């Protein structure tokens, strides 16, 4: 029955998920319904049911949102000994929880006043189960796209994510308001404290503000992080090299805070219309390097895999801002060496965009910077892009014609595999 309960929780979690795997959901739903009917049939056939048989029937009814069978409930109460009383209270609690339709503080505290003594009465496994069910119920009542809903749903999983998706791509302004709110319920406090064991709150918010290019707010949060805990890049995030991810060349360590301060300086110059072509170029490099493709992605996301999902990870895949400022640098510069460097970075952006367009579904078909990808798939990827996007081939050929006489162009043409296959 424990497995059946876990399956029920999984279905509850997926019920309002617009991104769920519909085929998997239908299979799980059918499996659950068949198992539940089987259990109910066995329980109903017992001529002299035990206390726990009656309790099991009422429990299954409760997690399926069925009204309380008062006759069975009275039967269970009459059979309960002293140690069984907590199960009677559990059924009462589940019915009260299911009937609740509000997330206001007062309504929730009424619920939790019944939950707290129950948690003390049961073992740790049952406590976890109770909290999961409660979190799922409350999650269904919170508005969409709120920290409360996302965290409650995640907390209720079989194995809650150490790196919650909400902490990867949350709206930092909403999340900060939630952190700062003093009107949290018992469950909200419990859930939040669980997750913040794995995170530094200021670093988390600073990272999300970096993701949103709000460098002023990022500095405000990151300056409160101990220097020993500050993320540090082994590469200069203002460098742009021949390699796709800019992880070559002379290294200069930058902390996340140092990076955000320089980005703010450049951003201020741009907004004040005092930026030079080099300022635009360095700013674009910073934007590129804090993306999934660059040398300091951990400056703007709490977790990065070598794989990406083009839908879920689009916030750190978007290179449109980098492209915008590279173009501004290009149009305002008369230095051919700088132009050769910028045009090469724009080629890299086009390649990354084409490659990511080709891999839009899942982990298995995702684009990767892992060694196996470059060893086994890079050439094939180049050939595929050449076939699908002839305009990219034309851009590569134009670059070679236009910049082969520059020092940077010569180096790029010699070292970059792209020029060998186009």
mmCIF file of C-alpha atoms in Angstrom:
data_model
loop_
_atom_site.group_PDB
_atom_site.id
_atom_site.type_symbol
_atom_site.label_atom_id
_atom_site.label_comp_id
_atom_site.label_asym_id
_atom_site.label_seq_id
_atom_site.Cartn_x
_atom_site.Cartn_y
_atom_site.Cartn_z
ATOM 1 C CA UNK A 1 0.000 0.000 0.000
ATOM 2 C CA UNK A 2 2.988 2.289 0.539
ATOM 3 C CA UNK A 3 3.819 2.051 -3.174
ATOM 4 C CA UNK A 4 0.216 2.905 -4.011
ATOM 5 C CA UNK A 5 0.421 5.969 -1.799
ATOM 6 C CA UNK A 6 3.629 7.137 -3.504
ATOM 7 C CA UNK A 7 1.979 6.715 -6.897
ATOM 8 C CA UNK A 8 -0.987 8.763 -5.714
ATOM 9 C CA UNK A 9 1.325 11.551 -4.577
ATOM 10 C CA UNK A 10 3.078 11.478 -7.936
ATOM 11 C CA UNK A 11 -0.246 11.855 -9.748
ATOM 12 C CA UNK A 12 -1.262 14.721 -7.475
ATOM 13 C CA UNK A 13 2.004 16.480 -8.231
ATOM 14 C CA UNK A 14 1.534 16.063 -11.988
ATOM 15 C CA UNK A 15 -2.182 16.901 -12.087
ATOM 16 C CA UNK A 16 -1.717 20.638 -12.746
ATOM 17 C CA UNK A 17 1.692 20.425 -14.394
ATOM 18 C CA UNK A 18 1.488 21.835 -17.911
ATOM 19 C CA UNK A 19 4.902 20.317 -18.748
ATOM 20 C CA UNK A 20 4.078 16.772 -17.682
ATOM 21 C CA UNK A 21 4.675 13.754 -19.887
ATOM 22 C CA UNK A 22 1.069 13.011 -20.839
ATOM 23 C CA UNK A 23 1.747 9.408 -21.840
ATOM 24 C CA UNK A 24 3.527 8.661 -18.560
ATOM 25 C CA UNK A 25 0.766 10.393 -16.586
ATOM 26 C CA UNK A 26 -1.973 8.288 -18.216
ATOM 27 C CA UNK A 27 -0.026 5.068 -17.613
ATOM 28 C CA UNK A 28 0.473 5.958 -13.942
ATOM 29 C CA UNK A 29 -3.162 6.976 -13.556
ATOM 30 C CA UNK A 30 -4.398 3.702 -15.032
ATOM 31 C CA UNK A 31 -2.008 1.716 -12.828
ATOM 32 C CA UNK A 32 -3.116 3.601 -9.737
ATOM 33 C CA UNK A 33 -6.821 3.137 -10.463
ATOM 34 C CA UNK A 34 -6.394 -0.602 -11.029
ATOM 35 C CA UNK A 35 -4.382 -1.069 -7.818
ATOM 36 C CA UNK A 36 -6.762 1.068 -5.787
ATOM 37 C CA UNK A 37 -9.787 -0.943 -6.979
ATOM 38 C CA UNK A 38 -7.933 -4.144 -6.087
ATOM 39 C CA UNK A 39 -7.170 -2.961 -2.553
ATOM 40 C CA UNK A 40 -10.699 -1.712 -2.011
ATOM 41 C CA UNK A 41 -12.133 -5.027 -3.234
ATOM 42 C CA UNK A 42 -9.975 -7.025 -0.814
ATOM 43 C CA UNK A 43 -10.868 -4.732 2.089
ATOM 44 C CA UNK A 44 -14.594 -4.823 1.300
ATOM 45 C CA UNK A 45 -14.648 -8.642 1.190
ATOM 46 C CA UNK A 46 -13.507 -9.040 4.785
ATOM 47 C CA UNK A 47 -16.373 -10.358 6.916
ATOM 48 C CA UNK A 48 -14.740 -9.377 10.186
ATOM 49 C CA UNK A 49 -12.431 -6.461 9.347
ATOM 50 C CA UNK A 50 -9.706 -5.373 11.720
ATOM 51 C CA UNK A 51 -9.191 -1.798 12.861
ATOM 52 C CA UNK A 52 -6.495 -1.264 10.236
ATOM 53 C CA UNK A 53 -8.651 -2.704 7.461
ATOM 54 C CA UNK A 54 -11.346 -0.116 8.170
ATOM 55 C CA UNK A 55 -8.695 2.576 8.568
ATOM 56 C CA UNK A 56 -7.175 1.639 5.185
ATOM 57 C CA UNK A 57 -10.537 2.034 3.464
ATOM 58 C CA UNK A 58 -11.042 5.465 4.995
ATOM 59 C CA UNK A 59 -7.465 6.467 4.207
ATOM 60 C CA UNK A 60 -7.823 5.524 0.531
ATOM 61 C CA UNK A 61 -11.096 7.450 0.399
ATOM 62 C CA UNK A 62 -9.394 10.512 1.890
ATOM 63 C CA UNK A 63 -6.464 10.659 -0.532
ATOM 64 C CA UNK A 64 -8.960 10.223 -3.378
ATOM 65 C CA UNK A 65 -10.998 13.185 -2.106
ATOM 66 C CA UNK A 66 -14.050 11.094 -1.285
ATOM 67 C CA UNK A 67 -16.460 12.236 1.402
ATOM 68 C CA UNK A 68 -16.055 10.650 4.814
ATOM 69 C CA UNK A 69 -18.066 7.447 5.229
ATOM 70 C CA UNK A 70 -19.516 8.300 8.618
ATOM 71 C CA UNK A 71 -20.656 4.744 9.390
ATOM 72 C CA UNK A 72 -17.187 3.318 8.743
ATOM 73 C CA UNK A 73 -15.620 6.168 10.702
ATOM 74 C CA UNK A 74 -17.786 5.418 13.735
ATOM 75 C CA UNK A 75 -16.920 1.729 13.339
ATOM 76 C CA UNK A 76 -13.209 2.558 13.321
ATOM 77 C CA UNK A 77 -13.539 4.801 16.386
ATOM 78 C CA UNK A 78 -15.308 2.078 18.327
ATOM 79 C CA UNK A 79 -12.523 -0.400 17.510
ATOM 80 C CA UNK A 80 -9.628 1.914 18.371
ATOM 81 C CA UNK A 81 -7.516 1.238 21.433
ATOM 82 C CA UNK A 82 -5.292 3.872 23.023
ATOM 83 C CA UNK A 83 -2.418 3.419 20.552
ATOM 84 C CA UNK A 84 -4.855 3.527 17.623
ATOM 85 C CA UNK A 85 -6.303 6.941 18.484
ATOM 86 C CA UNK A 86 -3.693 8.738 16.388
ATOM 87 C CA UNK A 87 -5.007 7.019 13.241
ATOM 88 C CA UNK A 88 -8.499 8.263 14.007
ATOM 89 C CA UNK A 89 -7.090 11.777 14.326
ATOM 90 C CA UNK A 90 -5.203 11.302 11.068
ATOM 91 C CA UNK A 91 -8.433 10.611 9.154
ATOM 92 C CA UNK A 92 -10.010 13.682 10.755
ATOM 93 C CA UNK A 93 -6.979 15.747 9.726
ATOM 94 C CA UNK A 94 -7.039 14.538 6.107
ATOM 95 C CA UNK A 95 -10.723 15.381 5.775
ATOM 96 C CA UNK A 96 -10.120 18.833 7.262
ATOM 97 C CA UNK A 97 -7.157 19.390 4.939
ATOM 98 C CA UNK A 98 -9.105 18.298 1.861
ATOM 99 C CA UNK A 99 -11.976 20.622 2.775
ATOM 100 C CA UNK A 100 -9.710 23.656 3.065
ATOM 101 C CA UNK A 101 -9.806 25.936 0.011
ATOM 102 C CA UNK A 102 -7.813 28.892 1.268
ATOM 103 C CA UNK A 103 -4.136 29.803 1.617
ATOM 104 C CA UNK A 104 -4.669 32.748 3.941
ATOM 105 C CA UNK A 105 -2.622 32.590 7.136
ATOM 106 C CA UNK A 106 -5.567 32.108 9.498
ATOM 107 C CA UNK A 107 -7.050 29.184 7.544
ATOM 108 C CA UNK A 108 -3.699 27.441 7.246
ATOM 109 C CA UNK A 109 -2.855 27.841 10.916
ATOM 110 C CA UNK A 110 -6.106 26.068 11.805
ATOM 111 C CA UNK A 111 -4.928 23.165 9.651
ATOM 112 C CA UNK A 112 -1.428 23.138 11.121
ATOM 113 C CA UNK A 113 -2.726 23.231 14.692
ATOM 114 C CA UNK A 114 -4.059 19.733 13.947
ATOM 115 C CA UNK A 115 -0.955 18.665 12.021
ATOM 116 C CA UNK A 116 1.682 19.447 14.660
ATOM 117 C CA UNK A 117 0.479 16.997 17.352
ATOM 118 C CA UNK A 118 0.015 14.328 14.677
ATOM 119 C CA UNK A 119 3.631 14.675 13.562
ATOM 120 C CA UNK A 120 4.782 14.104 17.130
ATOM 121 C CA UNK A 121 2.652 10.961 17.363
ATOM 122 C CA UNK A 122 4.060 9.146 14.318
ATOM 123 C CA UNK A 123 7.413 7.777 13.193
ATOM 124 C CA UNK A 124 9.651 9.693 10.786
ATOM 125 C CA UNK A 125 8.398 7.866 7.672
ATOM 126 C CA UNK A 126 4.770 8.715 8.428
ATOM 127 C CA UNK A 127 5.742 12.282 9.319
ATOM 128 C CA UNK A 128 7.374 12.665 5.902
ATOM 129 C CA UNK A 129 4.311 11.218 4.200
ATOM 130 C CA UNK A 130 1.987 13.579 6.067
ATOM 131 C CA UNK A 131 4.084 16.607 5.225
ATOM 132 C CA UNK A 132 4.272 15.589 1.566
ATOM 133 C CA UNK A 133 0.501 15.198 1.296
ATOM 134 C CA UNK A 134 -0.062 18.498 3.081
ATOM 135 C CA UNK A 135 2.421 20.276 0.812
ATOM 136 C CA UNK A 136 0.726 18.876 -2.294
ATOM 137 C CA UNK A 137 -2.676 20.014 -1.099
ATOM 138 C CA UNK A 138 -1.439 23.497 -0.319
ATOM 139 C CA UNK A 139 0.492 23.718 -3.599
ATOM 140 C CA UNK A 140 -2.750 23.221 -5.512
ATOM 141 C CA UNK A 141 -4.230 26.299 -3.796
ATOM 142 C CA UNK A 142 -1.370 28.746 -4.377
ATOM 143 C CA UNK A 143 -1.460 30.839 -7.577
ATOM 144 C CA UNK A 144 0.594 29.648 -10.543
ATOM 145 C CA UNK A 145 4.187 30.917 -10.854
ATOM 146 C CA UNK A 146 4.633 31.727 -7.175
ATOM 147 C CA UNK A 147 7.546 30.614 -4.979
ATOM 148 C CA UNK A 148 5.093 29.101 -2.490
ATOM 149 C CA UNK A 149 3.513 26.806 -5.086
ATOM 150 C CA UNK A 150 6.771 25.758 -6.727
ATOM 151 C CA UNK A 151 8.563 25.011 -3.454
ATOM 152 C CA UNK A 152 5.612 23.106 -1.975
ATOM 153 C CA UNK A 153 5.331 20.900 -5.080
ATOM 154 C CA UNK A 154 9.045 20.245 -5.172
ATOM 155 C CA UNK A 155 9.163 19.473 -1.443
ATOM 156 C CA UNK A 156 6.452 16.858 -1.931
ATOM 157 C CA UNK A 157 8.400 14.783 -4.474
ATOM 158 C CA UNK A 158 9.634 11.272 -3.627
ATOM 159 C CA UNK A 159 13.134 12.712 -3.719
ATOM 160 C CA UNK A 160 13.012 16.509 -3.410
ATOM 161 C CA UNK A 161 15.517 18.211 -5.675
ATOM 162 C CA UNK A 162 18.681 19.394 -3.977
ATOM 163 C CA UNK A 163 18.771 21.992 -6.730
ATOM 164 C CA UNK A 164 15.183 23.109 -7.093
ATOM 165 C CA UNK A 165 14.194 24.433 -10.517
ATOM 166 C CA UNK A 166 12.661 27.466 -8.868
ATOM 167 C CA UNK A 167 16.089 28.356 -7.545
ATOM 168 C CA UNK A 168 17.570 28.031 -11.023
ATOM 169 C CA UNK A 169 15.215 30.349 -12.873
ATOM 170 C CA UNK A 170 13.045 32.125 -10.317
ATOM 171 C CA UNK A 171 11.986 35.730 -10.611
ATOM 172 C CA UNK A 172 14.442 37.205 -8.068
ATOM 173 C CA UNK A 173 12.126 40.082 -7.163
ATOM 174 C CA UNK A 174 9.267 37.725 -6.254
ATOM 175 C CA UNK A 175 11.638 35.386 -4.458
ATOM 176 C CA UNK A 176 13.192 38.202 -2.447
ATOM 177 C CA UNK A 177 9.733 39.403 -1.415
ATOM 178 C CA UNK A 178 8.935 35.860 -0.319
ATOM 179 C CA UNK A 179 12.173 35.547 1.662
ATOM 180 C CA UNK A 180 11.571 38.916 3.316
ATOM 181 C CA UNK A 181 7.939 38.227 4.181
ATOM 182 C CA UNK A 182 7.290 37.725 7.892
ATOM 183 C CA UNK A 183 3.859 36.168 7.295
ATOM 184 C CA UNK A 184 4.951 32.632 6.546
ATOM 185 C CA UNK A 185 2.930 29.676 7.746
ATOM 186 C CA UNK A 186 4.313 26.749 9.704
ATOM 187 C CA UNK A 187 4.627 24.638 6.539
ATOM 188 C CA UNK A 188 6.183 27.433 4.481
ATOM 189 C CA UNK A 189 8.832 27.972 7.154
ATOM 190 C CA UNK A 190 9.537 24.242 7.293
ATOM 191 C CA UNK A 191 9.854 23.941 3.517
ATOM 192 C CA UNK A 192 12.042 27.019 3.161
ATOM 193 C CA UNK A 193 14.379 25.989 5.974
ATOM 194 C CA UNK A 194 14.806 22.598 4.269
ATOM 195 C CA UNK A 195 15.954 24.193 1.010
ATOM 196 C CA UNK A 196 18.100 26.900 2.521
ATOM 197 C CA UNK A 197 20.264 24.210 4.091
ATOM 198 C CA UNK A 198 21.665 23.791 0.574
ATOM 199 C CA UNK A 199 21.841 27.466 -0.360
ATOM 200 C CA UNK A 200 23.225 30.754 0.833
ATOM 201 C CA UNK A 201 20.213 33.036 0.496
ATOM 202 C CA UNK A 202 22.213 36.118 -0.541
ATOM 203 C CA UNK A 203 24.250 34.171 -3.086
ATOM 204 C CA UNK A 204 21.114 32.621 -4.510
ATOM 205 C CA UNK A 205 19.444 36.003 -4.967
ATOM 206 C CA UNK A 206 22.654 37.575 -6.275
ATOM 207 C CA UNK A 207 22.968 34.802 -8.854
ATOM 208 C CA UNK A 208 19.375 35.282 -10.003
ATOM 209 C CA UNK A 209 19.865 39.046 -10.290
ATOM 210 C CA UNK A 210 22.973 38.344 -12.402
ATOM 211 C CA UNK A 211 20.805 36.111 -14.572
ATOM 212 C CA UNK A 212 18.459 39.079 -15.069
ATOM 213 C CA UNK A 213 21.330 41.521 -15.764
ATOM 214 C CA UNK A 214 20.376 43.530 -12.684
ATOM 215 C CA UNK A 215 23.945 44.044 -11.538
ATOM 216 C CA UNK A 216 23.142 46.659 -8.905
ATOM 217 C CA UNK A 217 20.851 44.289 -7.011
ATOM 218 C CA UNK A 218 23.331 41.457 -7.581
ATOM 219 C CA UNK A 219 26.119 43.444 -5.930
ATOM 220 C CA UNK A 220 23.862 44.280 -2.991
ATOM 221 C CA UNK A 221 23.288 40.568 -2.329
ATOM 222 C CA UNK A 222 26.722 39.196 -3.242
ATOM 223 C CA UNK A 223 28.516 41.730 -1.048
ATOM 224 C CA UNK A 224 26.888 39.980 1.928
ATOM 225 C CA UNK A 225 28.396 36.612 1.008
ATOM 226 C CA UNK A 226 31.597 35.576 2.769
ATOM 227 C CA UNK A 227 34.511 35.877 0.363
ATOM 228 C CA UNK A 228 35.449 32.229 0.965
ATOM 229 C CA UNK A 229 32.020 31.163 -0.312
ATOM 230 C CA UNK A 230 31.911 33.470 -3.338
ATOM 231 C CA UNK A 231 31.891 31.638 -6.690
ATOM 232 C CA UNK A 232 35.201 32.097 -8.491
ATOM 233 C CA UNK A 233 35.940 31.610 -12.166
ATOM 234 C CA UNK A 234 39.260 30.171 -13.274
ATOM 235 C CA UNK A 235 38.921 32.192 -16.477
ATOM 236 C CA UNK A 236 38.577 35.863 -17.251
ATOM 237 C CA UNK A 237 34.866 36.463 -18.012
ATOM 238 C CA UNK A 238 35.793 39.449 -20.183
ATOM 239 C CA UNK A 239 37.968 37.349 -22.483
ATOM 240 C CA UNK A 240 36.847 36.049 -25.851
ATOM 241 C CA UNK A 241 39.081 33.384 -27.361
ATOM 242 C CA UNK A 242 39.031 31.005 -30.311
ATOM 243 C CA UNK A 243 37.473 28.217 -28.247
ATOM 244 C CA UNK A 244 33.696 28.044 -28.128
ATOM 245 C CA UNK A 245 33.429 28.482 -24.380
ATOM 246 C CA UNK A 246 36.334 30.945 -23.969
ATOM 247 C CA UNK A 247 38.092 28.636 -21.513
ATOM 248 C CA UNK A 248 41.567 29.172 -22.894
ATOM 249 C CA UNK A 249 44.148 31.907 -22.827
ATOM 250 C CA UNK A 250 45.762 33.700 -19.920
ATOM 251 C CA UNK A 251 43.661 33.131 -16.829
ATOM 252 C CA UNK A 252 42.601 35.803 -14.359
ATOM 253 C CA UNK A 253 40.460 34.740 -11.436
ATOM 254 C CA UNK A 254 37.222 36.653 -10.963
ATOM 255 C CA UNK A 255 34.780 36.194 -8.118
ATOM 256 C CA UNK A 256 31.092 36.510 -8.824
ATOM 257 C CA UNK A 257 31.060 39.825 -6.932
ATOM 258 C CA UNK A 258 34.055 41.223 -8.844
ATOM 259 C CA UNK A 259 32.434 40.211 -12.117
ATOM 260 C CA UNK A 260 29.138 41.904 -11.223
ATOM 261 C CA UNK A 261 30.935 45.139 -10.260
ATOM 262 C CA UNK A 262 32.735 45.406 -13.602
ATOM 263 C CA UNK A 263 29.512 44.574 -15.467
ATOM 264 C CA UNK A 264 27.744 47.375 -13.594
ATOM 265 C CA UNK A 265 30.523 49.833 -14.518
ATOM 266 C CA UNK A 266 30.219 48.902 -18.194
ATOM 267 C CA UNK A 267 26.418 48.941 -18.056
ATOM 268 C CA UNK A 268 26.487 52.434 -16.538
ATOM 269 C CA UNK A 269 28.766 53.710 -19.308
ATOM 270 C CA UNK A 270 26.446 52.262 -21.936
ATOM 271 C CA UNK A 271 23.340 53.815 -20.357
ATOM 272 C CA UNK A 272 25.119 57.163 -20.032
ATOM 273 C CA UNK A 273 26.199 56.966 -23.703
ATOM 274 C CA UNK A 274 29.880 57.265 -22.793
ATOM 275 C CA UNK A 275 30.847 53.717 -23.811
ATOM 276 C CA UNK A 276 33.689 53.107 -26.264
ATOM 277 C CA UNK A 277 33.713 50.233 -28.797
ATOM 278 C CA UNK A 278 35.929 48.321 -26.360
ATOM 279 C CA UNK A 279 33.394 48.874 -23.561
ATOM 280 C CA UNK A 280 30.619 47.427 -25.731
ATOM 281 C CA UNK A 281 32.871 44.517 -26.641
ATOM 282 C CA UNK A 282 33.823 43.731 -23.029
ATOM 283 C CA UNK A 283 30.201 44.000 -21.916
ATOM 284 C CA UNK A 284 29.135 41.590 -24.674
ATOM 285 C CA UNK A 285 31.912 39.194 -23.617
ATOM 286 C CA UNK A 286 30.585 39.302 -20.054
ATOM 287 C CA UNK A 287 27.053 38.525 -21.239
ATOM 288 C CA UNK A 288 28.320 35.651 -23.386
ATOM 289 C CA UNK A 289 30.496 34.212 -20.631
ATOM 290 C CA UNK A 290 27.744 34.182 -18.022
ATOM 291 C CA UNK A 291 25.534 32.181 -20.391
ATOM 292 C CA UNK A 292 25.531 28.371 -20.606
ATOM 293 C CA UNK A 293 28.059 28.639 -23.456
ATOM 294 C CA UNK A 294 30.640 30.809 -21.706
ATOM 295 C CA UNK A 295 33.450 30.432 -19.198
ATOM 296 C CA UNK A 296 31.576 31.624 -16.080
ATOM 297 C CA UNK A 297 28.044 30.173 -16.270
ATOM 298 C CA UNK A 298 27.919 29.666 -12.497
ATOM 299 C CA UNK A 299 27.821 33.435 -12.116
ATOM 300 C CA UNK A 300 24.195 33.416 -13.234
ATOM 301 C CA UNK A 301 22.754 29.997 -12.427
ATOM 302 C CA UNK A 302 22.791 27.926 -9.243
ATOM 303 C CA UNK A 303 23.381 24.665 -11.108
ATOM 304 C CA UNK A 304 24.700 23.877 -14.571
ATOM 305 C CA UNK A 305 24.864 20.519 -16.301
ATOM 306 C CA UNK A 306 27.006 19.752 -19.343
ATOM 307 C CA UNK A 307 23.666 19.049 -21.024
ATOM 308 C CA UNK A 308 20.844 21.494 -21.519
ATOM 309 C CA UNK A 309 17.153 21.311 -22.239
ATOM 310 C CA UNK A 310 16.371 24.012 -24.783
ATOM 311 C CA UNK A 311 12.981 24.722 -23.204
ATOM 312 C CA UNK A 312 13.774 24.599 -19.487
ATOM 313 C CA UNK A 313 17.176 26.285 -19.774
ATOM 314 C CA UNK A 314 16.352 29.005 -22.279
ATOM 315 C CA UNK A 315 17.165 31.824 -19.827
ATOM 316 C CA UNK A 316 20.846 30.837 -19.800
ATOM 317 C CA UNK A 317 20.888 29.894 -23.487
ATOM 318 C CA UNK A 318 19.671 33.261 -24.746
ATOM 319 C CA UNK A 319 22.538 35.091 -26.449
ATOM 320 C CA UNK A 320 20.455 37.893 -27.957
ATOM 321 C CA UNK A 321 21.794 40.542 -25.564
ATOM 322 C CA UNK A 322 25.399 39.504 -26.208
ATOM 323 C CA UNK A 323 24.708 39.662 -29.944
ATOM 324 C CA UNK A 324 23.173 43.137 -29.537
ATOM 325 C CA UNK A 325 26.236 44.594 -27.818
ATOM 326 C CA UNK A 326 28.736 42.818 -30.069
ATOM 327 C CA UNK A 327 26.918 44.437 -32.988
ATOM 328 C CA UNK A 328 27.087 47.854 -31.313
ATOM 329 C CA UNK A 329 30.818 47.363 -30.753
ATOM 330 C CA UNK A 330 31.269 46.310 -34.380
ATOM 331 C CA UNK A 331 29.352 49.273 -35.784
ATOM 332 C CA UNK A 332 31.178 51.815 -33.634
ATOM 333 C CA UNK A 333 34.729 50.523 -34.192
ATOM 334 C CA UNK A 334 37.186 51.307 -36.976
ATOM 335 C CA UNK A 335 39.837 48.873 -35.669
ATOM 336 C CA UNK A 336 39.992 45.889 -38.031
ATOM 337 C CA UNK A 337 41.613 43.627 -35.434
ATOM 338 C CA UNK A 338 38.780 44.338 -33.021
ATOM 339 C CA UNK A 339 36.251 43.885 -35.814
ATOM 340 C CA UNK A 340 37.786 40.496 -36.677
ATOM 341 C CA UNK A 341 37.510 39.483 -33.028
ATOM 342 C CA UNK A 342 33.894 40.665 -32.743
ATOM 343 C CA UNK A 343 32.778 39.063 -36.003
ATOM 344 C CA UNK A 344 34.260 35.781 -34.851
ATOM 345 C CA UNK A 345 32.278 35.999 -31.591
ATOM 346 C CA UNK A 346 29.133 36.626 -33.634
ATOM 347 C CA UNK A 347 29.908 33.486 -35.641
ATOM 348 C CA UNK A 348 30.198 31.545 -32.380
ATOM 349 C CA UNK A 349 26.798 32.844 -31.306
ATOM 350 C CA UNK A 350 25.245 31.769 -34.608
ATOM 351 C CA UNK A 351 26.799 28.335 -34.287
ATOM 352 C CA UNK A 352 25.521 27.946 -30.710
ATOM 353 C CA UNK A 353 22.050 29.068 -31.732
ATOM 354 C CA UNK A 354 21.918 26.644 -34.653
ATOM 355 C CA UNK A 355 23.257 23.790 -32.543
ATOM 356 C CA UNK A 356 20.733 24.426 -29.783
ATOM 357 C CA UNK A 357 17.857 24.728 -32.271
ATOM 358 C CA UNK A 358 18.778 21.234 -33.433
ATOM 359 C CA UNK A 359 18.534 19.775 -29.919
ATOM 360 C CA UNK A 360 15.343 20.906 -28.241
ATOM 361 C CA UNK A 361 13.820 17.994 -26.417
ATOM 362 C CA UNK A 362 15.634 16.241 -23.615
ATOM 363 C CA UNK A 363 18.765 15.131 -21.793
ATOM 364 C CA UNK A 364 19.458 12.405 -24.329
ATOM 365 C CA UNK A 365 19.283 14.678 -27.350
ATOM 366 C CA UNK A 366 20.661 17.742 -25.600
ATOM 367 C CA UNK A 367 23.649 19.735 -26.702
ATOM 368 C CA UNK A 368 26.759 19.201 -24.609
ATOM 369 C CA UNK A 369 30.194 20.576 -23.894
ATOM 370 C CA UNK A 370 31.302 17.237 -22.468
ATOM 371 C CA UNK A 371 34.462 15.655 -23.878
ATOM 372 C CA UNK A 372 32.516 12.880 -25.601
ATOM 373 C CA UNK A 373 30.466 15.458 -27.484
ATOM 374 C CA UNK A 374 33.524 17.187 -28.893
ATOM 375 C CA UNK A 375 35.331 13.922 -29.614
ATOM 376 C CA UNK A 376 32.452 12.095 -31.275
ATOM 377 C CA UNK A 377 29.801 14.564 -32.302
ATOM 378 C CA UNK A 378 31.405 17.869 -33.186
ATOM 379 C CA UNK A 379 32.259 17.097 -36.800
ATOM 380 C CA UNK A 380 28.852 15.528 -37.360
ATOM 381 C CA UNK A 381 27.242 18.597 -35.794
ATOM 382 C CA UNK A 382 29.166 20.884 -38.142
ATOM 383 C CA UNK A 383 28.085 18.842 -41.160
ATOM 384 C CA UNK A 384 24.481 18.887 -39.967
ATOM 385 C CA UNK A 385 24.519 22.655 -39.513
ATOM 386 C CA UNK A 386 26.098 23.118 -42.947
ATOM 387 C CA UNK A 387 23.214 21.177 -44.501
ATOM 388 C CA UNK A 388 20.421 22.776 -42.472
ATOM 389 C CA UNK A 389 21.709 26.348 -42.397
ATOM 390 C CA UNK A 390 23.488 27.307 -45.634
ATOM 391 C CA UNK A 391 23.474 30.946 -44.470
ATOM 392 C CA UNK A 392 25.907 30.001 -41.708
ATOM 393 C CA UNK A 393 28.276 28.507 -44.271
ATOM 394 C CA UNK A 394 28.066 31.755 -46.241
ATOM 395 C CA UNK A 395 28.903 33.743 -43.085
ATOM 396 C CA UNK A 396 31.937 31.553 -42.398
ATOM 397 C CA UNK A 397 33.193 32.013 -45.957
ATOM 398 C CA UNK A 398 32.590 35.777 -45.776
ATOM 399 C CA UNK A 399 34.584 35.994 -42.540
ATOM 400 C CA UNK A 400 37.501 34.132 -44.098
ATOM 401 C CA UNK A 401 37.510 36.440 -47.117
ATOM 402 C CA UNK A 402 37.145 39.622 -45.094
ATOM 403 C CA UNK A 403 39.529 38.983 -42.201
ATOM 404 C CA UNK A 404 42.190 36.548 -43.449
ATOM 405 C CA UNK A 405 44.700 39.395 -43.561
ATOM 406 C CA UNK A 406 44.254 40.298 -39.852
ATOM 407 C CA UNK A 407 46.260 38.654 -37.091
ATOM 408 C CA UNK A 408 43.140 37.515 -35.257
ATOM 409 C CA UNK A 409 41.477 36.292 -38.443
ATOM 410 C CA UNK A 410 44.547 34.238 -39.417
ATOM 411 C CA UNK A 411 44.604 32.631 -35.979
ATOM 412 C CA UNK A 412 40.867 31.888 -35.984
ATOM 413 C CA UNK A 413 40.951 30.378 -39.481
ATOM 414 C CA UNK A 414 43.939 28.216 -38.550
ATOM 415 C CA UNK A 415 42.717 26.989 -35.143
ATOM 416 C CA UNK A 416 38.936 26.775 -35.478
ATOM 417 C CA UNK A 417 37.630 23.490 -36.881
ATOM 418 C CA UNK A 418 34.627 25.268 -38.382
ATOM 419 C CA UNK A 419 36.780 26.695 -41.174
ATOM 420 C CA UNK A 420 38.041 23.217 -42.085
ATOM 421 C CA UNK A 421 34.545 21.899 -42.789
ATOM 422 C CA UNK A 422 32.959 24.829 -44.622
#
